[in-house]
Coordinates of C-alpha atoms in Angstrom, one line a residue:
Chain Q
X1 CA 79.1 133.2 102.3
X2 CA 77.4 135.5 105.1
X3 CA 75.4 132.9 106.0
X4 CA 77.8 130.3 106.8
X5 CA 79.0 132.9 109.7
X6 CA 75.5 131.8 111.6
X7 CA 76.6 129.0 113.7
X8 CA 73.0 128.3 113.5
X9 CA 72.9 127.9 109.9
X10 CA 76.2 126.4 110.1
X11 CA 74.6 123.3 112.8
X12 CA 71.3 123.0 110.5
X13 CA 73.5 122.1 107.8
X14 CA 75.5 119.9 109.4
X15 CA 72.7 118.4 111.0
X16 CA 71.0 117.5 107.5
X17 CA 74.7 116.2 106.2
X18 CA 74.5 113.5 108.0
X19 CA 71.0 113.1 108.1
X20 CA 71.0 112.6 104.1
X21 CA 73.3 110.0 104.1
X22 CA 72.2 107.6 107.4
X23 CA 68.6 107.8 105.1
X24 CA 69.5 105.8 103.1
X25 CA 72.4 103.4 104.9
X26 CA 70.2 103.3 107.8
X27 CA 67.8 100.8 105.3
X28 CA 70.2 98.9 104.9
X29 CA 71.2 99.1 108.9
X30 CA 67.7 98.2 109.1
X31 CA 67.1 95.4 106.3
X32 CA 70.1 93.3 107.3
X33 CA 69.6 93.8 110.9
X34 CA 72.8 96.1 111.3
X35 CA 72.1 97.9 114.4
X36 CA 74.7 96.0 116.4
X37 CA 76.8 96.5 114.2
X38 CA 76.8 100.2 114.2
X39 CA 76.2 100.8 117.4
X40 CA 80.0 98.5 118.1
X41 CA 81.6 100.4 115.2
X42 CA 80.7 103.8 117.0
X43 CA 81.6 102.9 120.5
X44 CA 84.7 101.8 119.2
X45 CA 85.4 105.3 117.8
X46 CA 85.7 107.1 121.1
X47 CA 89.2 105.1 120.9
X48 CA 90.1 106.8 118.1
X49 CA 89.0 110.4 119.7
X50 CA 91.3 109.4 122.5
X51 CA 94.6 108.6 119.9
X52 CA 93.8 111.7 118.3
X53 CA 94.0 114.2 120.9
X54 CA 97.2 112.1 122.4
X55 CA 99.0 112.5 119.0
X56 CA 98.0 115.9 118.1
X57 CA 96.3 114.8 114.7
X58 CA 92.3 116.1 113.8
X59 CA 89.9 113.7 115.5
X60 CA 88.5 113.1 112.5
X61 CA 91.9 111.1 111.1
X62 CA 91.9 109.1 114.5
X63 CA 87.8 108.2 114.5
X64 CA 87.9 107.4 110.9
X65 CA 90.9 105.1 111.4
X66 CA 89.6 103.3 114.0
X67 CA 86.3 103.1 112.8
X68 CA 87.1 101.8 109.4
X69 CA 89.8 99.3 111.4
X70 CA 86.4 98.3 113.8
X71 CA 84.7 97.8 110.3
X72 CA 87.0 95.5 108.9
X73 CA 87.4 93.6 112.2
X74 CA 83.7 92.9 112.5
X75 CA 83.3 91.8 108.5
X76 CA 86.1 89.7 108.7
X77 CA 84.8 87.7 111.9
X78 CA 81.0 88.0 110.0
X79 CA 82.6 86.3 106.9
X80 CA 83.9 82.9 109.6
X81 CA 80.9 82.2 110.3
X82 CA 81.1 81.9 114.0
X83 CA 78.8 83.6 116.7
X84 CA 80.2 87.3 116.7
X85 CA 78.1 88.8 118.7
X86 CA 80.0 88.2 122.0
X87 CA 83.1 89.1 120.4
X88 CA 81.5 92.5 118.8
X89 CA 80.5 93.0 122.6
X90 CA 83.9 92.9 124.1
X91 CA 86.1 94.8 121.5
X92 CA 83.4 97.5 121.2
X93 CA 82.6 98.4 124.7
X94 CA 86.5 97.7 125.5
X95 CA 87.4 100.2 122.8
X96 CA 85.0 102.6 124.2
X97 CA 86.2 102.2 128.4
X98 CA 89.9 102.4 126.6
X99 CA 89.1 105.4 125.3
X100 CA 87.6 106.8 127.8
X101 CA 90.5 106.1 130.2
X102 CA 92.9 107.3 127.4
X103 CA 91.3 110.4 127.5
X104 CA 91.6 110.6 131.4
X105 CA 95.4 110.5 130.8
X106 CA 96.0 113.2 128.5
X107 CA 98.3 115.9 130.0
X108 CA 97.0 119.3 129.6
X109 CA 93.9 120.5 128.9
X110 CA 90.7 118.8 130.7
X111 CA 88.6 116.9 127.6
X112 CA 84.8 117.7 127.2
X113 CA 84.1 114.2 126.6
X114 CA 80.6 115.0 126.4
X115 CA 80.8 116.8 122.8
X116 CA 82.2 113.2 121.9
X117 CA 79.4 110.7 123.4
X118 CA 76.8 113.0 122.4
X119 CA 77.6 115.6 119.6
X120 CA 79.2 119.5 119.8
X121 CA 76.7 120.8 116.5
X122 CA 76.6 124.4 117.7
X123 CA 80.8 124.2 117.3
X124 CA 80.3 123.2 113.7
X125 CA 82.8 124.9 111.6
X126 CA 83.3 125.4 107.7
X127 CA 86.0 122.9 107.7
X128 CA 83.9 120.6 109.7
X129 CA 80.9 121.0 107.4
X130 CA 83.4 120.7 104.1
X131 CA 84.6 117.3 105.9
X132 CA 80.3 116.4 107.0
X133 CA 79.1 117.1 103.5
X134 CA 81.8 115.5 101.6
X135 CA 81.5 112.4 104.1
X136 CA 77.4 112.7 103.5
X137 CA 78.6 112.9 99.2
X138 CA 80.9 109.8 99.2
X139 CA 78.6 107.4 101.2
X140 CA 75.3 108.8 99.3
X141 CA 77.4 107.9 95.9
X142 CA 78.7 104.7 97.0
X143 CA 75.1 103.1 97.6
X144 CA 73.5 104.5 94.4
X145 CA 76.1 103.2 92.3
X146 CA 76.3 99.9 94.1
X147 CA 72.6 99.8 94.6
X148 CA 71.0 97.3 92.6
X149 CA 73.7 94.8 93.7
X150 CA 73.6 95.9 97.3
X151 CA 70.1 95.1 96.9
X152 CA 70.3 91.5 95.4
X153 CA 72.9 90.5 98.1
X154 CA 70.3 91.9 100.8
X155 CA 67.9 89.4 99.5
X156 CA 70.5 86.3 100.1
X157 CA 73.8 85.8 99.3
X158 CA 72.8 82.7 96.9
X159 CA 70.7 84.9 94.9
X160 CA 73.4 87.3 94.4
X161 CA 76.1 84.7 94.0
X162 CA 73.6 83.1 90.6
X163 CA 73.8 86.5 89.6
X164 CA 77.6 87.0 89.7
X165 CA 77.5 89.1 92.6
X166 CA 80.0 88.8 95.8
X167 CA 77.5 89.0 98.6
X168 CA 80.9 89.4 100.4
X169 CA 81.9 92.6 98.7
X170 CA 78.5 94.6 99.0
X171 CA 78.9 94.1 103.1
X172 CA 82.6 95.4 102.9
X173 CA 80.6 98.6 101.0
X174 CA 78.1 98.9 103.4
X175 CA 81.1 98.3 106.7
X176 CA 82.7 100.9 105.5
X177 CA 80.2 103.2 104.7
X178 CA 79.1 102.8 108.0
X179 CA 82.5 103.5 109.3
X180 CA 82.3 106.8 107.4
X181 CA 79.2 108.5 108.2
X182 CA 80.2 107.2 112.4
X183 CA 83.4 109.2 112.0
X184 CA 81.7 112.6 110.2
X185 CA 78.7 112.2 112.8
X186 CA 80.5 112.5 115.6
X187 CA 80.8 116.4 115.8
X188 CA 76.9 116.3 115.2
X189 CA 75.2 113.6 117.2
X190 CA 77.9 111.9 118.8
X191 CA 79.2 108.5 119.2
X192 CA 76.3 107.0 121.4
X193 CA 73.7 108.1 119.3
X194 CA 74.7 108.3 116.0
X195 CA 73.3 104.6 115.7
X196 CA 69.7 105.9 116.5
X197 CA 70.1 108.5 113.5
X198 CA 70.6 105.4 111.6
X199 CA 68.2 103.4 112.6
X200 CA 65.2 105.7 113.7
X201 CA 64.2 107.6 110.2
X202 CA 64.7 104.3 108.3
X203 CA 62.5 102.5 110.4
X204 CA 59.9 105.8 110.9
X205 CA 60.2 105.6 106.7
X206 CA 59.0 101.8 107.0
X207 CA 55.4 102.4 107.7
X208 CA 54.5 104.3 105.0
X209 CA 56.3 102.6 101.5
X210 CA 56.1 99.9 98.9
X211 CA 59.2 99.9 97.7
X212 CA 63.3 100.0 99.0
X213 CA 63.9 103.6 97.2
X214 CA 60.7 105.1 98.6
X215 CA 62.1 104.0 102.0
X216 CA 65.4 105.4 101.4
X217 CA 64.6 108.8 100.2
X218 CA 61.2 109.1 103.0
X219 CA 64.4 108.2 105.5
X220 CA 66.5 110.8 103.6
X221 CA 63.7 113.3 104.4
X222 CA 62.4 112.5 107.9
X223 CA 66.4 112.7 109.4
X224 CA 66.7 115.8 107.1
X225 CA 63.2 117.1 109.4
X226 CA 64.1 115.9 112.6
X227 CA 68.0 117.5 112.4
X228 CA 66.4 120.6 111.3
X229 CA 63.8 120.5 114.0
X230 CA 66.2 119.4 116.7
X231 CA 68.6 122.2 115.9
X232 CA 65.4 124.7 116.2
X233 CA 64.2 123.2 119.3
X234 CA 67.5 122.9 120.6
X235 CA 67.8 126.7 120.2
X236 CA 64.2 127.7 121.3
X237 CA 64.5 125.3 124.5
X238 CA 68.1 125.3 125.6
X239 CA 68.7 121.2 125.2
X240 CA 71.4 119.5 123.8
X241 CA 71.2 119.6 120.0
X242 CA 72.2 116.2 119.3
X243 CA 69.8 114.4 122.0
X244 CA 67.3 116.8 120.5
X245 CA 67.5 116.1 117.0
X246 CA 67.3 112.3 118.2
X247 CA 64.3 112.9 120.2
X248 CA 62.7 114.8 117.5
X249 CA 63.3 111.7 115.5
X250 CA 62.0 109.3 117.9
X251 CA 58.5 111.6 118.0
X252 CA 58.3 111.5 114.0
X253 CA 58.8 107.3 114.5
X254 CA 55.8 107.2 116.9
X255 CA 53.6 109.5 115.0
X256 CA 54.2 107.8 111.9
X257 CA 53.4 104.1 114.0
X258 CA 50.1 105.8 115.1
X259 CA 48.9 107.6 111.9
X260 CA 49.4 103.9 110.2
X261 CA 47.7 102.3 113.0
X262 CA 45.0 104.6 112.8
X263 CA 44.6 104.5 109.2
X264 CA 44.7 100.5 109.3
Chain I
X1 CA 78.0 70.1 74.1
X2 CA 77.9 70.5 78.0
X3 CA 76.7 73.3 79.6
X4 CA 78.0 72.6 82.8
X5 CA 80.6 70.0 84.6
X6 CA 81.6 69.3 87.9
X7 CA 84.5 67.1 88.1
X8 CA 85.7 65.5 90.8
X9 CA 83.8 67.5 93.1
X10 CA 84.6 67.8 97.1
X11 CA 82.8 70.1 99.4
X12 CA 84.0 70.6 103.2
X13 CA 82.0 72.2 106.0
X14 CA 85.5 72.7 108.3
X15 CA 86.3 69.3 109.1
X16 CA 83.4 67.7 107.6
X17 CA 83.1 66.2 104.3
X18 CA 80.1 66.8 102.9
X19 CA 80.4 65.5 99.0
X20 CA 83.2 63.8 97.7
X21 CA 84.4 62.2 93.9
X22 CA 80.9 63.9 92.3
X23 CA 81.3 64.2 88.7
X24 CA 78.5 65.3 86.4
X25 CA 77.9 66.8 83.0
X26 CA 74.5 68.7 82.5
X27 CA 73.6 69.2 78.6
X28 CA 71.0 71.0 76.6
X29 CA 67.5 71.2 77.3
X30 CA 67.8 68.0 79.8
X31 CA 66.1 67.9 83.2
X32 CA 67.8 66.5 86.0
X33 CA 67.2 65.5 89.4
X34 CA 69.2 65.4 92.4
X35 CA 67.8 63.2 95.1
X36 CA 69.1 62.1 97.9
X37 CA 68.4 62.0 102.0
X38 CA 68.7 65.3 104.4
X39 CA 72.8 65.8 104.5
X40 CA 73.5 63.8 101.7
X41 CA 75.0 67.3 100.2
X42 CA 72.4 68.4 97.6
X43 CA 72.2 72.0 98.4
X44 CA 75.8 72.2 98.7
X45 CA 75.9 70.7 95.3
X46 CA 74.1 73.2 93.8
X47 CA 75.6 76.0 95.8
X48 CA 78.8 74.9 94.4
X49 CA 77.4 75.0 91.1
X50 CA 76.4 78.5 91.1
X51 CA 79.7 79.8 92.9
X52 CA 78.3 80.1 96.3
X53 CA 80.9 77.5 97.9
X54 CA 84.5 77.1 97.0
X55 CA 85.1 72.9 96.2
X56 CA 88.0 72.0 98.7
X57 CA 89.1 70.0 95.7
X58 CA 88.1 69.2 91.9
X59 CA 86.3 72.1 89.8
X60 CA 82.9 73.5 88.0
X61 CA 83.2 74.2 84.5
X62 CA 81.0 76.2 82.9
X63 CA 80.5 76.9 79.6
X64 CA 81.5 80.2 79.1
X65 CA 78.9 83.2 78.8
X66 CA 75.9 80.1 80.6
X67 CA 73.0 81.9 81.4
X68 CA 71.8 80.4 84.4
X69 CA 68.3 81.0 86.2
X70 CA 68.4 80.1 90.1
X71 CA 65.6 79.6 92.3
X72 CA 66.4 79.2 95.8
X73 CA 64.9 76.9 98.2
X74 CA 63.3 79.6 100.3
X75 CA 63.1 83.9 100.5
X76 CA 64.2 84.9 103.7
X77 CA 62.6 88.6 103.3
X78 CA 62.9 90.9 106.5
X79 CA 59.6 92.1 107.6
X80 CA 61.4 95.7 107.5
X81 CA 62.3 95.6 103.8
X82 CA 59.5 96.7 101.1
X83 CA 59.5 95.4 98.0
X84 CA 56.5 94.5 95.4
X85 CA 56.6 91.8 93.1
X86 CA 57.6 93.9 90.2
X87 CA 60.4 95.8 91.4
X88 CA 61.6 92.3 93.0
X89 CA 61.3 90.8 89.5
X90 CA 64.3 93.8 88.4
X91 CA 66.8 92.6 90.8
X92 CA 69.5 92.7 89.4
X93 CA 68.8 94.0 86.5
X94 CA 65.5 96.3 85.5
X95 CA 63.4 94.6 83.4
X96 CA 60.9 96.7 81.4
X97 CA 56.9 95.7 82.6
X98 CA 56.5 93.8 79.1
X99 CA 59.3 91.6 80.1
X100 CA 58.2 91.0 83.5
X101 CA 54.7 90.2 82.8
X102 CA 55.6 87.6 80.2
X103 CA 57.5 85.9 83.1
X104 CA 55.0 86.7 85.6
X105 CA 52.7 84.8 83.3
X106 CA 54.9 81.6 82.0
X107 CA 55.9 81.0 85.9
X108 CA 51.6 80.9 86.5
X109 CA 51.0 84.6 88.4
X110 CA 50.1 86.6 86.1
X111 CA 48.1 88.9 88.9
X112 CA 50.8 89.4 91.6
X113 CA 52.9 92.5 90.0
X114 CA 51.5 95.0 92.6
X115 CA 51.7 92.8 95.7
X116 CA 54.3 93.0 98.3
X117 CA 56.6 90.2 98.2
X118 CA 56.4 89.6 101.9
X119 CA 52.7 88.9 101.4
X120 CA 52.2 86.2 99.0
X121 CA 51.6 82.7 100.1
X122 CA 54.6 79.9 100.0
X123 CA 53.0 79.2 96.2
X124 CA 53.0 82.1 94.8
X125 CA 56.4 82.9 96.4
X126 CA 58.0 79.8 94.6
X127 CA 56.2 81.0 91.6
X128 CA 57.4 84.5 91.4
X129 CA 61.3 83.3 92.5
X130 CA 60.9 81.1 89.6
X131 CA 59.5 84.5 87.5
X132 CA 62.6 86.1 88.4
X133 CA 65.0 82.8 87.4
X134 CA 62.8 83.2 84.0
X135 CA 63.8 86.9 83.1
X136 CA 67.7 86.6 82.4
X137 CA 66.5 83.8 79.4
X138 CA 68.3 81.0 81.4
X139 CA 70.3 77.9 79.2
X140 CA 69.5 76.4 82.1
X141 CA 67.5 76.7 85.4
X142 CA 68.8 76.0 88.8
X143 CA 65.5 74.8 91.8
X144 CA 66.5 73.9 95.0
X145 CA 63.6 72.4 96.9
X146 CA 61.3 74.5 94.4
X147 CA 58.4 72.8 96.2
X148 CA 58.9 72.6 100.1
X149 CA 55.9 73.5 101.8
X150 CA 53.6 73.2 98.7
X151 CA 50.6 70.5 99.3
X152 CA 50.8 67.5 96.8
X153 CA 48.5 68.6 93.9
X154 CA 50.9 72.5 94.6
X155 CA 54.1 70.4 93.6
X156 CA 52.7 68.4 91.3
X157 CA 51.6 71.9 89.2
X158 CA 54.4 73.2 90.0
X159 CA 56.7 70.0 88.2
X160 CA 54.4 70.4 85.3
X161 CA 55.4 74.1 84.9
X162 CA 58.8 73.1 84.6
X163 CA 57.9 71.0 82.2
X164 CA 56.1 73.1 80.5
X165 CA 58.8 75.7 80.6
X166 CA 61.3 73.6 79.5
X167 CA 59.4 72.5 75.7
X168 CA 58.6 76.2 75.4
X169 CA 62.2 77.6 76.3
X170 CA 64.4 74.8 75.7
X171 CA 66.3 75.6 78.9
X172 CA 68.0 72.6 80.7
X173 CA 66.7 72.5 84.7
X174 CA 68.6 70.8 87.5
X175 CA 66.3 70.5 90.9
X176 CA 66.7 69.1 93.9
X177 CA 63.9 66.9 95.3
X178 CA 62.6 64.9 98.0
X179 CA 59.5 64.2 96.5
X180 CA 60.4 61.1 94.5
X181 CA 57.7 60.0 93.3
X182 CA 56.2 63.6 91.3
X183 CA 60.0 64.1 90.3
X184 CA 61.1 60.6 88.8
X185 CA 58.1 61.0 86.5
X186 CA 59.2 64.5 85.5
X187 CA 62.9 63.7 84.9
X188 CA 65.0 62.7 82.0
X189 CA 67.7 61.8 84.2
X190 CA 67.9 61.3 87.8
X191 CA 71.4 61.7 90.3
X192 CA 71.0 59.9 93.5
X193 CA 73.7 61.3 96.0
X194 CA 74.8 60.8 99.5
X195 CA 77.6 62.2 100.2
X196 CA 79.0 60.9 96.6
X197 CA 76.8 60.1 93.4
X198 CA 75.5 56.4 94.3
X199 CA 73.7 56.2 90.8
X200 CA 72.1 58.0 88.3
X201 CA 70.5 57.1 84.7
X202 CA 66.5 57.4 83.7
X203 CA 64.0 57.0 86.7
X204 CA 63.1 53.4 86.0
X205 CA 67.4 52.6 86.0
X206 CA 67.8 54.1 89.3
X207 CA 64.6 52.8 90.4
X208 CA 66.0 49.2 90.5
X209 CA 69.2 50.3 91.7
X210 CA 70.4 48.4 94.7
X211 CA 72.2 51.6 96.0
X212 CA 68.6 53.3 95.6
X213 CA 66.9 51.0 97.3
X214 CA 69.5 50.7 100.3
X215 CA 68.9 54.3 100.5
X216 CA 65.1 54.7 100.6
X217 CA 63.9 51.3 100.5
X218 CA 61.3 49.6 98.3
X219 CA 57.9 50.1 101.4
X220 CA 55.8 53.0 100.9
X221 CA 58.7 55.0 101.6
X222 CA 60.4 54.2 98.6
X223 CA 58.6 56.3 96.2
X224 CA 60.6 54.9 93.5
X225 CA 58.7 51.5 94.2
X226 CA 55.4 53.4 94.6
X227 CA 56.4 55.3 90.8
X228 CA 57.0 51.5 89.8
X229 CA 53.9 50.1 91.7
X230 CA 51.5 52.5 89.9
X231 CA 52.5 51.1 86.6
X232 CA 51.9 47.5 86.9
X233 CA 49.3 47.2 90.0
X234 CA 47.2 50.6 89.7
X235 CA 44.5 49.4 90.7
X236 CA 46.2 48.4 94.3
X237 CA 46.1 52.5 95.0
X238 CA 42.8 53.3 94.6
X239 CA 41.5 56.7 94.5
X240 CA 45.6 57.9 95.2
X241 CA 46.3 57.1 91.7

């Protein structure tokens, strides 16, 4: 595996991991009007970076931990019925600030906090891409095998309740998978914009399809382009790679809203 | 045989009661209306009956393997999800195009398999939700408010599809109305309910019901005296008959 040894090679693939699998979750992000709740879930995980380092386990144990606990917190307050959005607001942003104060305290070596908040792709190793991919594999297998239900309960939770389906238990699928692909994203894009890789090829995919599994494969495809891209660009230009990969997104979103205004 | 009972039915909303003591039995091939005034608990009735609320007390039986078709009082669609008619119409389960055009075409739309959902009018929505209730060959068929936001001569086309459905399929239908007058005509039997089931029998029975009248009243309001009105004195109506 010669190639592998490129860290290049190593970041592209990385870089289209993730991208794969926040296609398709990122219609659903987008359909059930998710964002928040992505964005809380990865704000919340800086927390986890922070315990990680302090108890000398991978980061990825202490992100996924807290991410999935963050997950579970916000679809159990979802499921009472009550205005959550305050309460998303304050444990997210005080998970973040506590982490980030965590962080401060750690004897020893000083953290680069910045390969946290926005991504470290270029230190992508094969562990790290084992740990990406198999992430990208899990969630990507979880949503095609739950699809047709996930789809129903999208539509309302009656509808899926008439059909025997617990609307309940497709948004504990699509919490956690969220939680998931938060965790393995945060060596490539970071915690603070790991929500626009979500969100940004879904909603780029939008203006050009009839159906949800043409919008979920175009979204597939457009992340898969702009990580590639970013990662080139990143490496012909000298920027950030994860920033870069977003902004390459964010120019495929816009060019896609003009070509459709355009065209009508 | 029953197809479905609810016995001794109570429904909270936290602290709030919202249906209390409701027992009913819905058999074969029978169409049934729920009326009642806003908050008198229909929807929750029906929610209840499909599994979508928990009864804080009493239970719903159903008869075991019941095929039930639900149409749902209204789509809520985001603007952000795309979906045609026909790949709506294999939610959740695919459907192969022969079965979805027959249901296309019993529920009245034959045309609308290529459209996008989001796009048809509040009609054709009903219609095609109604499509969709059609395509798992429902005992019976569940309409909550199947007509809000139709015009009168809408509704009224809309009741006689039912109708119409029902003789062809045999299915049993429970709907919830507020359009008395178009539904009493349609119904075999008719449950009023507020809060509790304050009558119920053939339209004409709960017609002359005092608890009927207490509830809607016998004016113009009273589309039960209106249903009545236009039997004896049609000629009172004029052209509205």
């Amino acid at each position: 595996m010669i190639l592998l040894d490129s860290f290049l090679i190593r970041a592209a693939l990385a870089g289209l991991g993730v991208a794969l699998a926040a296609g398709p979750l990122g219609c659903f992000v987008v359909w059930r009007r998710m964002a928040y709740f992505g964005d809380a879930t990865a704000h919340a995980t800086i927390l986890g970076v922070a315990l990680a380092l302090a108890l000398e386990v991978p980061i990825l144990a202490g992100a996924l931990v807290v991410a999935l606990a963050m997950a579970l917190a916000i679809w159990w307050l979802s499921g009472r019925g009550e205005a959550t959005d305050t309460l998303l607001g304050v444990m997210a942003h005080s998970a973040l600030a506590f982490g980030l104060v965590a962080v401060a305290f750690l004897p020893g070596v000083r953290i680069d906090l910045m390969a946290y908040l926005f991504g470290d792709i270029l230190s992508v190793g094969r562990i790290d891409l084992l740990v990406i991919w198999g992430g990208a594999a899990l969630v990507t297998a979880l949503l095609a095998w739950r699809w047709q239900r996930l789809l129903t309960s999208t539509l309302g939770a009656d509808l899926a309740h008439a059909a025997g389906i617990d609307p309940r238990r497709e948004q504990l699928i699509l919490t956690l998978s969220l939680a998931v692909v938060v965790a393995v994203a945060i060596k490539v894009v970071g915690v603070l914009l790991i929500a626009a890789l979500l969100l940004i090829p879904a909603a780029a995919a939008r203006r050009f399809v009839r159906t949800p599994e043409t919008m979920a494969l175009a979204a597939a495809g457009l992340g898969g382009v702009a990580a590639l891209g970013g990662v080139w660009a990143s490496w012909a230009w000298d920027t950030p790679t994860g920033p870069t990969i977003v902004c390459i997104a964010a120019l495929i979103f816009a060019a896609a809203t003009a070509v459709r205004r355009g065209g009508g | 045989m029953t197809l479905i009972a609810v016995e001794g039915l109570e429904i909270r909303h936290g602290a709030r009661r919202v249906l209390h003591d409701v027992t009913l039995t819905l058999r074969p091939g029978e169409i049934v209306t729920i009326v009642g005034p806003n908050g008198s608990g229909k929807s929750s009735l029906l929610r209840a009956m499909i599994g979508a609320i928990r009864p804080a007390r009493g239970r719903v039986v159903r008869r075991p393997g019941l095929r039930i078709g639900y149409v749902p009082q209204r789509l809520t669609l985001d603007a952000s999800l795309p979906m045609t008619v026909r790949r709506f119409l294999s939610l959740p389960r695919p459907v192969s195009d022969a079965e979805a055009r027959v249901a296309l075409e019993r529920a009245g739309v034959p045309q609308v398999a290529p459209a996008q959902v989001g796009a048809l009018s509040g009609g054709q929505l009903q219609r095609v939700l109604l499509a969709r209730a059609l395509l798992g060959d429902p005992e019976l068929l569940i309409l909550d408010e199947p007509t809000q936001g139709l015009d009168q001569p809408g509704s009224a086309a809309f009741y006689r599809q039912i109708e119409a459905i029902r003789t062809e399929t045999g299915c049993a239908v429970l709907m919830v109305s507020h359009e008395l007058h178009v539904v009493m005509a349609a119904s075999d039997r008719v449950i009023c309910l507020n809060g509790h089931v304050c009558c119920e029998g053939h339209p004409e029975q709960v017609a002359s019901a005092p608890e009927y009248r207490a509830l809607f009243g016998t004016g113009t309001q009273g589309a039960l005296a209106l249903y009545r009105h236009e039997h004896t004195h049609r000629h009172d109506h004029g052209p509205a008959a």
